[in-house]
PDB file of C-alpha atoms and ligand atoms in Angstrom:
ATOM      1  CA  MET G   1     -19.299  20.989 -25.574  1.00 52.00           C
ATOM      2  CA  ARG G   2     -18.807  23.373 -22.683  1.00 59.00           C
ATOM      3  CA  LEU G   3     -22.439  24.324 -22.906  1.00 59.00           C
ATOM      4  CA  ARG G   4     -23.441  20.668 -22.786  1.00 66.00           C
ATOM      5  CA  ALA G   5     -21.296  20.173 -19.683  1.00 62.00           C
ATOM      6  CA  LYS G   6     -22.931  23.197 -18.106  1.00 61.00           C
ATOM      7  CA  THR G   7     -26.400  21.883 -18.861  1.00 62.00           C
ATOM      8  CA  ARG G   8     -25.455  18.526 -17.398  1.00 63.00           C
ATOM      9  CA  ARG G   9     -24.083  20.239 -14.319  1.00 60.00           C
ATOM     10  CA  ALA G  10     -27.228  22.300 -13.947  1.00 58.00           C
ATOM     11  CA  ALA G  11     -29.299  19.145 -14.304  1.00 56.00           C
ATOM     12  CA  ARG G  12     -27.261  17.487 -11.598  1.00 56.00           C
ATOM     13  CA  HIS G  13     -27.814  20.377  -9.238  1.00 54.00           C
ATOM     14  CA  VAL G  14     -31.527  20.120  -9.823  1.00 50.00           C
ATOM     15  CA  LEU G  15     -31.372  16.403  -9.144  1.00 53.00           C
ATOM     16  CA  ASP G  16     -29.273  17.004  -6.038  1.00 56.00           C
ATOM     17  CA  LEU G  17     -32.084  18.975  -4.477  1.00 56.00           C
ATOM     18  CA  GLY G  18     -34.719  16.342  -4.834  1.00 58.00           C
ATOM     19  CA  LEU G  19     -32.996  12.983  -4.817  1.00 67.00           C
ATOM     20  CA  PRO G  20     -30.826  11.119  -2.322  1.00 76.00           C
ATOM     21  CA  PRO G  21     -27.111  10.692  -3.214  1.00 85.00           C
ATOM     22  CA  MET G  22     -26.435   8.073  -5.864  1.00 90.00           C
ATOM     23  CA  CYS G  23     -23.907   5.256  -6.119  1.00 92.00           C
ATOM     24  CA  PRO G  24     -21.565   6.429  -8.902  1.00 91.00           C
ATOM     25  CA  THR G  25     -21.378   3.028 -10.563  1.00 92.00           C
ATOM     26  CA  CYS G  26     -24.893   1.534 -10.421  1.00 92.00           C
ATOM     27  CA  ARG G  27     -26.873   4.753  -9.697  1.00 90.00           C
ATOM     28  CA  GLU G  28     -28.784   3.181  -6.814  1.00 90.00           C
ATOM     29  CA  PRO G  29     -29.514   5.588  -3.953  1.00 89.00           C
ATOM     30  CA  VAL G  30     -26.947   5.455  -1.134  1.00 90.00           C
ATOM     31  CA  ALA G  31     -27.139   6.719   2.451  1.00 84.00           C
ATOM     32  CA  ASP G  32     -24.208   9.127   2.215  1.00 80.00           C
ATOM     33  CA  GLN G  33     -22.753  11.239  -0.527  1.00 77.00           C
ATOM     34  CA  GLY G  34     -19.241  10.227  -1.591  1.00 80.00           C
ATOM     35  CA  GLY G  35     -19.357   6.479  -1.565  1.00 85.00           C
ATOM     36  CA  LEU G  36     -20.337   3.345  -3.418  1.00 90.00           C
ATOM     37  CA  CYS G  37     -23.300   1.188  -2.470  1.00 91.00           C
ATOM     38  CA  ALA G  38     -22.443  -1.976  -0.542  1.00 90.00           C
ATOM     39  CA  ARG G  39     -22.838  -4.182  -3.619  1.00 93.00           C
ATOM     40  CA  CYS G  40     -20.482  -2.109  -5.802  1.00 93.00           C
ATOM     41  CA  TRP G  41     -18.031  -1.716  -2.929  1.00 92.00           C
ATOM     42  CA  SER G  42     -17.789  -5.498  -2.625  1.00 93.00           C
ATOM     43  CA  LYS G  43     -17.028  -5.688  -6.364  1.00 94.00           C
ATOM     44  CA  LEU G  44     -13.966  -3.428  -6.077  1.00 94.00           C
ATOM     45  CA  SER G  45     -10.731  -5.363  -6.162  1.00 95.00           C
ATOM     46  CA  PHE G  46      -8.266  -3.806  -3.703  1.00 96.00           C
ATOM     47  CA  ILE G  47      -4.624  -4.500  -4.503  1.00 97.00           C
ATOM     48  CA  THR G  48      -2.659  -6.178  -1.728  1.00 94.00           C
ATOM     49  CA  ARG G  49       0.641  -8.079  -1.623  1.00 93.00           C
ATOM     50  CA  PRO G  50       2.008 -10.061  -3.364  1.00 94.00           C
ATOM     51  CA  TYR G  51       2.741  -7.447  -6.013  1.00 95.00           C
ATOM     52  CA  CYS G  52       5.786  -6.227  -7.899  1.00 93.00           C
ATOM     53  CA  GLU G  53       7.638  -3.993  -5.421  1.00 91.00           C
ATOM     54  CA  ARG G  54       8.655  -1.747  -8.292  1.00 92.00           C
ATOM     55  CA  LEU G  55       5.470  -1.317 -10.343  1.00 94.00           C
ATOM     56  CA  GLY G  56       2.806  -2.338  -7.830  1.00 94.00           C
ATOM     57  CA  ILE G  57       1.340  -4.838 -10.336  1.00 93.00           C
ATOM     58  CA  PRO G  58      -0.394  -7.657  -8.426  1.00 94.00           C
ATOM     59  CA  PHE G  59       0.995 -11.178  -8.863  1.00 94.00           C
ATOM     60  CA  ALA G  60      -1.392 -14.080  -9.387  1.00 91.00           C
ATOM     61  CA  TYR G  61       0.757 -16.188  -7.035  1.00 92.00           C
ATOM     62  CA  ASP G  62       3.479 -15.298  -4.526  1.00 92.00           C
ATOM     63  CA  PRO G  63       6.898 -15.598  -6.220  1.00 90.00           C
ATOM     64  CA  GLY G  64       8.720 -14.922  -2.914  1.00 87.00           C
ATOM     65  CA  PRO G  65      10.142 -11.748  -1.423  1.00 83.00           C
ATOM     66  CA  GLY G  66      11.831  -9.196  -3.664  1.00 80.00           C
ATOM     67  CA  VAL G  67      10.925 -10.758  -7.009  1.00 86.00           C
ATOM     68  CA  LEU G  68      10.092  -8.154  -9.619  1.00 90.00           C
ATOM     69  CA  SER G  69       7.632  -8.408 -12.487  1.00 92.00           C
ATOM     70  CA  MET G  70       8.948  -9.084 -15.994  1.00 91.00           C
ATOM     71  CA  GLU G  71       7.816  -5.589 -17.007  1.00 91.00           C
ATOM     72  CA  ALA G  72       9.890  -3.960 -14.249  1.00 91.00           C
ATOM     73  CA  ILE G  73      13.021  -5.791 -15.392  1.00 90.00           C
ATOM     74  CA  ALA G  74      12.521  -5.480 -19.147  1.00 91.00           C
ATOM     75  CA  ASP G  75      11.438  -1.843 -19.255  1.00 90.00           C
ATOM     76  CA  PRO G  76      12.064  -0.108 -15.929  1.00 90.00           C
ATOM     77  CA  PRO G  77      10.320   3.261 -15.577  1.00 93.00           C
ATOM     78  CA  ALA G  78      11.991   6.455 -14.345  1.00 94.00           C
ATOM     79  CA  TYR G  79      10.056   6.249 -11.080  1.00 94.00           C
ATOM     80  CA  THR G  80      11.281   3.925  -8.363  1.00 92.00           C
ATOM     81  CA  ARG G  81       7.972   2.575  -7.097  1.00 94.00           C
ATOM     82  CA  ALA G  82       4.319   2.785  -8.036  1.00 96.00           C
ATOM     83  CA  ARG G  83       1.283   1.785  -5.998  1.00 97.00           C
ATOM     84  CA  ALA G  84      -2.364   1.587  -7.023  1.00 97.00           C
ATOM     85  CA  ALA G  85      -5.310   1.109  -4.676  1.00 97.00           C
ATOM     86  CA  VAL G  86      -7.711  -0.970  -6.805  1.00 97.00           C
ATOM     87  CA  ARG G  87      -7.580  -2.916 -10.043  1.00 96.00           C
ATOM     88  CA  TYR G  88      -8.884  -0.901 -12.953  1.00 95.00           C
ATOM     89  CA  ASP G  89     -11.811  -3.185 -13.756  1.00 95.00           C
ATOM     90  CA  GLU G  90     -15.312  -2.221 -14.819  1.00 95.00           C
ATOM     91  CA  THR G  91     -16.506  -1.040 -11.389  1.00 95.00           C
ATOM     92  CA  ALA G  92     -13.376   1.067 -10.806  1.00 95.00           C
ATOM     93  CA  ARG G  93     -13.525   2.485 -14.337  1.00 95.00           C
ATOM     94  CA  THR G  94     -17.162   3.536 -13.953  1.00 95.00           C
ATOM     95  CA  MET G  95     -16.358   5.156 -10.647  1.00 94.00           C
ATOM     96  CA  VAL G  96     -13.361   7.074 -12.050  1.00 95.00           C
ATOM     97  CA  GLN G  97     -15.403   8.236 -15.029  1.00 93.00           C
ATOM     98  CA  ALA G  98     -18.172   9.517 -12.760  1.00 93.00           C
ATOM     99  CA  PHE G  99     -15.527  11.270 -10.674  1.00 93.00           C
ATOM    100  CA  LYS G 100     -13.873  12.931 -13.678  1.00 90.00           C
ATOM    101  CA  TYR G 101     -16.641  13.601 -16.127  1.00 89.00           C
ATOM    102  CA  SER G 102     -19.852  13.786 -14.056  1.00 87.00           C
ATOM    103  CA  ASP G 103     -18.800  16.222 -11.373  1.00 85.00           C
ATOM    104  CA  ARG G 104     -18.617  13.582  -8.651  1.00 91.00           C
ATOM    105  CA  ILE G 105     -15.830  15.364  -6.785  1.00 92.00           C
ATOM    106  CA  ASP G 106     -17.528  14.113  -3.621  1.00 92.00           C
ATOM    107  CA  LEU G 107     -15.818  10.768  -4.376  1.00 94.00           C
ATOM    108  CA  ALA G 108     -12.330  12.244  -3.857  1.00 95.00           C
ATOM    109  CA  PRO G 109     -12.156  11.692  -0.065  1.00 95.00           C
ATOM    110  CA  ALA G 110     -12.965   7.962  -0.357  1.00 94.00           C
ATOM    111  CA  MET G 111     -10.633   7.388  -3.315  1.00 96.00           C
ATOM    112  CA  GLY G 112      -7.863   9.443  -1.715  1.00 97.00           C
ATOM    113  CA  ARG G 113      -8.202   7.393   1.469  1.00 96.00           C
ATOM    114  CA  TRP G 114      -7.688   4.128  -0.451  1.00 96.00           C
ATOM    115  CA  MET G 115      -4.690   5.631  -2.240  1.00 97.00           C
ATOM    116  CA  ALA G 116      -3.121   6.892   1.002  1.00 98.00           C
ATOM    117  CA  LEU G 117      -3.390   3.375   2.390  1.00 97.00           C
ATOM    118  CA  ALA G 118      -1.986   1.700  -0.740  1.00 97.00           C
ATOM    119  CA  GLY G 119       0.906   4.157  -0.899  1.00 97.00           C
ATOM    120  CA  ARG G 120       1.662   4.463   2.813  1.00 97.00           C
ATOM    121  CA  GLU G 121       5.272   3.223   2.458  1.00 95.00           C
ATOM    122  CA  LEU G 122       5.970   5.782  -0.254  1.00 95.00           C
ATOM    123  CA  LEU G 123       4.246   8.554   1.656  1.00 97.00           C
ATOM    124  CA  ALA G 124       6.233   7.816   4.824  1.00 96.00           C
ATOM    125  CA  GLU G 125       9.387   8.913   2.977  1.00 94.00           C
ATOM    126  CA  ALA G 126       7.920  11.703   0.842  1.00 96.00           C
ATOM    127  CA  ASP G 127       8.667  15.426   1.045  1.00 97.00           C
ATOM    128  CA  ALA G 128       5.907  16.541  -1.317  1.00 98.00           C
ATOM    129  CA  LEU G 129       2.993  15.323  -3.441  1.00 98.00           C
ATOM    130  CA  ILE G 130       2.796  16.345  -7.079  1.00 98.00           C
ATOM    131  CA  PRO G 131      -0.635  15.966  -8.717  1.00 97.00           C
ATOM    132  CA  VAL G 132      -0.367  15.251 -12.451  1.00 96.00           C
ATOM    133  CA  PRO G 133      -1.504  18.559 -13.955  1.00 95.00           C
ATOM    134  CA  LEU G 134      -4.225  19.084 -16.545  1.00 91.00           C
ATOM    135  CA  HIS G 135      -3.798  21.418 -19.477  1.00 89.00           C
ATOM    136  CA  TRP G 136      -5.529  24.709 -18.649  1.00 88.00           C
ATOM    137  CA  ARG G 137      -8.088  24.156 -21.381  1.00 87.00           C
ATOM    138  CA  ARG G 138      -9.141  20.813 -19.929  1.00 87.00           C
ATOM    139  CA  LEU G 139      -9.101  22.262 -16.444  1.00 88.00           C
ATOM    140  CA  TRP G 140     -11.411  24.993 -17.704  1.00 87.00           C
ATOM    141  CA  SER G 141     -13.952  22.557 -19.104  1.00 85.00           C
ATOM    142  CA  ARG G 142     -13.760  20.098 -16.201  1.00 85.00           C
ATOM    143  CA  ARG G 143     -13.570  22.771 -13.479  1.00 86.00           C
ATOM    144  CA  PHE G 144     -11.273  20.723 -11.247  1.00 91.00           C
ATOM    145  CA  ASN G 145      -8.142  18.629 -11.554  1.00 95.00           C
ATOM    146  CA  GLN G 146      -9.068  15.176 -10.298  1.00 95.00           C
ATOM    147  CA  ALA G 147      -5.426  14.385  -9.404  1.00 97.00           C
ATOM    148  CA  ALA G 148      -5.197  17.539  -7.288  1.00 97.00           C
ATOM    149  CA  ALA G 149      -8.453  16.649  -5.510  1.00 96.00           C
ATOM    150  CA  LEU G 150      -7.028  13.216  -4.653  1.00 97.00           C
ATOM    151  CA  ALA G 151      -3.692  14.716  -3.575  1.00 98.00           C
ATOM    152  CA  LYS G 152      -5.534  17.028  -1.194  1.00 98.00           C
ATOM    153  CA  THR G 153      -7.091  14.081   0.677  1.00 97.00           C
ATOM    154  CA  ILE G 154      -3.833  12.115   0.630  1.00 98.00           C
ATOM    155  CA  SER G 155      -2.021  15.161   2.036  1.00 98.00           C
ATOM    156  CA  ARG G 156      -4.509  15.522   4.866  1.00 98.00           C
ATOM    157  CA  LEU G 157      -4.067  11.869   5.842  1.00 97.00           C
ATOM    158  CA  SER G 158      -0.285  11.651   5.404  1.00 98.00           C
ATOM    159  CA  ASN G 159       0.791  15.177   6.372  1.00 98.00           C
ATOM    160  CA  VAL G 160       2.827  15.360   3.165  1.00 98.00           C
ATOM    161  CA  PRO G 161       2.297  18.794   1.588  1.00 98.00           C
ATOM    162  CA  VAL G 162       1.036  19.199  -1.982  1.00 98.00           C
ATOM    163  CA  ALA G 163       3.334  21.147  -4.322  1.00 97.00           C
ATOM    164  CA  TYR G 164       0.594  22.616  -6.517  1.00 94.00           C
ATOM    165  CA  GLY G 165       1.983  24.105  -9.709  1.00 92.00           C
ATOM    166  CA  ALA G 166       5.426  22.491  -9.348  1.00 96.00           C
ATOM    167  CA  LEU G 167       4.721  20.640 -12.565  1.00 96.00           C
ATOM    168  CA  ALA G 168       2.889  22.234 -15.477  1.00 95.00           C
ATOM    169  CA  ARG G 169       1.223  20.743 -18.541  1.00 93.00           C
ATOM    170  CA  VAL G 170       2.446  22.925 -21.362  1.00 91.00           C
ATOM    171  CA  ARG G 171       0.862  21.003 -24.199  1.00 87.00           C
ATOM    172  CA  ALA G 172      -2.653  19.580 -24.492  1.00 85.00           C
ATOM    173  CA  THR G 173      -2.544  15.848 -25.237  1.00 84.00           C
ATOM    174  CA  ARG G 174      -5.002  13.329 -26.586  1.00 82.00           C
ATOM    175  CA  GLN G 175      -6.661  11.062 -24.046  1.00 80.00           C
ATOM    176  CA  GLN G 176      -4.439   8.021 -23.455  1.00 79.00           C
ATOM    177  CA  VAL G 177      -7.477   5.713 -23.753  1.00 78.00           C
ATOM    178  CA  GLY G 178      -7.302   3.527 -26.872  1.00 83.00           C
ATOM    179  CA  LEU G 179      -3.633   4.203 -27.603  1.00 86.00           C
ATOM    180  CA  THR G 180      -0.912   1.540 -27.700  1.00 86.00           C
ATOM    181  CA  GLN G 181       1.898   1.711 -25.162  1.00 83.00           C
ATOM    182  CA  ALA G 182       4.280   3.286 -27.726  1.00 86.00           C
ATOM    183  CA  GLU G 183       1.627   5.819 -28.779  1.00 87.00           C
ATOM    184  CA  ARG G 184       0.977   6.712 -25.147  1.00 85.00           C
ATOM    185  CA  ALA G 185       4.662   7.468 -24.588  1.00 84.00           C
ATOM    186  CA  THR G 186       4.825   9.639 -27.738  1.00 87.00           C
ATOM    187  CA  ASN G 187       1.549  11.375 -26.844  1.00 85.00           C
ATOM    188  CA  VAL G 188       2.851  12.736 -23.528  1.00 85.00           C
ATOM    189  CA  GLN G 189       6.375  13.536 -24.728  1.00 86.00           C
ATOM    190  CA  GLY G 190       7.144  17.216 -24.159  1.00 87.00           C
ATOM    191  CA  ALA G 191       3.743  17.801 -22.527  1.00 91.00           C
ATOM    192  CA  PHE G 192       5.074  18.683 -19.066  1.00 95.00           C
ATOM    193  CA  ARG G 193       7.531  21.189 -17.666  1.00 95.00           C
ATOM    194  CA  VAL G 194       8.806  22.304 -14.274  1.00 96.00           C
ATOM    195  CA  PRO G 195       8.393  26.102 -14.120  1.00 96.00           C
ATOM    196  CA  ASP G 196      11.681  27.889 -13.352  1.00 95.00           C
ATOM    197  CA  THR G 197      10.125  29.278 -10.183  1.00 94.00           C
ATOM    198  CA  SER G 198       9.576  25.738  -8.835  1.00 95.00           C
ATOM    199  CA  ARG G 199      13.065  24.342  -9.384  1.00 94.00           C
ATOM    200  CA  ALA G 200      14.511  25.466  -6.050  1.00 94.00           C
ATOM    201  CA  GLU G 201      11.470  24.047  -4.226  1.00 93.00           C
ATOM    202  CA  LEU G 202      11.966  20.593  -5.786  1.00 95.00           C
ATOM    203  CA  ARG G 203      15.734  20.243  -5.525  1.00 95.00           C
ATOM    204  CA  GLY G 204      16.749  17.240  -3.436  1.00 95.00           C
ATOM    205  CA  LYS G 205      13.131  16.413  -2.551  1.00 96.00           C
ATOM    206  CA  ARG G 206      11.556  12.978  -2.555  1.00 96.00           C
ATOM    207  CA  LEU G 207       8.357  13.317  -4.514  1.00 97.00           C
ATOM    208  CA  VAL G 208       5.217  11.251  -4.916  1.00 98.00           C
ATOM    209  CA  LEU G 209       3.229  11.807  -8.097  1.00 98.00           C
ATOM    210  CA  VAL G 210      -0.550  11.469  -7.766  1.00 98.00           C
ATOM    211  CA  ASP G 211      -2.903  10.529 -10.590  1.00 97.00           C
ATOM    212  CA  ASP G 212      -6.346   8.966 -10.831  1.00 96.00           C
ATOM    213  CA  VAL G 213      -5.441   6.059 -13.120  1.00 94.00           C
ATOM    214  CA  LEU G 214      -2.224   4.119 -13.718  1.00 93.00           C
ATOM    215  CA  THR G 215      -2.263   1.972 -16.838  1.00 87.00           C
ATOM    216  CA  SER G 216       0.858   1.916 -19.022  1.00 86.00           C
ATOM    217  CA  GLY G 217       2.621   4.339 -16.667  1.00 90.00           C
ATOM    218  CA  ALA G 218       3.659   6.490 -19.672  1.00 91.00           C
ATOM    219  CA  THR G 219       2.400   9.760 -18.149  1.00 93.00           C
ATOM    220  CA  LEU G 220       4.007   9.081 -14.769  1.00 95.00           C
ATOM    221  CA  ASP G 221       7.240   8.011 -16.457  1.00 95.00           C
ATOM    222  CA  VAL G 222       7.489  11.263 -18.422  1.00 94.00           C
ATOM    223  CA  CYS G 223       6.582  13.337 -15.340  1.00 96.00           C
ATOM    224  CA  SER G 224       9.202  11.476 -13.262  1.00 96.00           C
ATOM    225  CA  ARG G 225      11.938  12.114 -15.822  1.00 95.00           C
ATOM    226  CA  ILE G 226      11.170  15.824 -15.842  1.00 96.00           C
ATOM    227  CA  LEU G 227      11.057  16.083 -12.049  1.00 97.00           C
ATOM    228  CA  LEU G 228      14.334  14.165 -11.711  1.00 96.00           C
ATOM    229  CA  ARG G 229      15.946  16.382 -14.327  1.00 95.00           C
ATOM    230  CA  ALA G 230      14.744  19.398 -12.325  1.00 95.00           C
ATOM    231  CA  GLY G 231      16.668  18.084  -9.321  1.00 94.00           C
ATOM    232  CA  ALA G 232      14.195  15.855  -7.430  1.00 95.00           C
ATOM    233  CA  ARG G 233      15.895  13.112  -5.446  1.00 93.00           C
ATOM    234  CA  LYS G 234      16.070   9.657  -6.980  1.00 86.00           C
ATOM    235  CA  ARG G 235      15.240   7.158  -4.309  1.00 75.00           C
ATOM    236  CA  ARG G 236      17.574   4.212  -4.065  1.00 68.00           C
ATOM    237  CA  CYS G 237      15.979   0.827  -3.839  1.00 58.00           C
ATOM    238  CA  PRO G 238      16.100  -0.576  -0.282  1.00 53.00           C
ATOM    239  CA  GLY G 239      17.965  -3.500  -1.832  1.00 52.00           C
ATOM    240  CA  VAL G 240      15.356  -6.194  -1.301  1.00 52.00           C
ATOM    241  CA  CYS G 241      14.857  -6.821  -4.997  1.00 55.00           C
ATOM    242  CA  GLU G 242      17.156  -9.201  -6.795  1.00 55.00           C
ATOM    243  CA  GLY G 243      18.781  -7.331  -9.711  1.00 55.00           C
ATOM    244  CA  CYS G 244      16.589  -4.288  -9.139  1.00 55.00           C
ATOM    245  CA  PRO G 245      17.447  -1.621 -11.721  1.00 51.00           C
ATOM    246  CA  ALA G 246      16.785   1.100  -9.125  1.00 51.00           C
ATOM    247  CA  ALA G 247      19.455  -0.217  -6.744  1.00 49.00           C
ATOM    248  CA  SER G 248      22.388   1.318  -8.615  1.00 42.00           C
TER     249      SER G 248
HETATM  250 ZN1  LIG J 301     -23.648   0.638  -6.627  1.00 63.90          ZN
END
């Protein structure tokens, strides 16, 4: 498999020499490396308010200020707030897959910029960014951690430092794709750990986890629990949400 990835990479380098940069979703030539073509860009669905203040899930209609989604009330995650830049529809999925599996690391600056904008309220209060780590074996075959690449751009734009290595993936997990919500939670259980050498660095800090995709939130939930247990600061809800579980 590694050999196949290498061949693909080599093929891409050959293509890079002779062809203009390509749109990662429709493969049409684009003027600059690192972006979508105008048509695919217009198909992306950027998430704006109204959304659940807790989970960042967009609402179809505006329920009024401070109203949380049913999911946030029924099954509140360990993290206080989540924000996502775009809906994970077909265009976004194709783009993320090109980014992760086809060596399109040149997409990180654009994606990181959207994320920095979507998460600006969280970043304004953050002490450090924590990219969701890859298991070393996956990092080896993919060559880069996509979450760390995004965190790097977000850090540059927000001036919040990245705490590389503050969270480690100690167990390789199956891909979360195709698993039910319960299976996703079980899959990532015990997969992460805060190294002893990072505990002092995290104590009392307000952290923002960075990942490329947020679906069930199972990975981020597990990571949050571990970081909180290691002494990271739990942010209290500003109190705008009626019956918000994070307020107490
Ligand atoms: Zn396109």
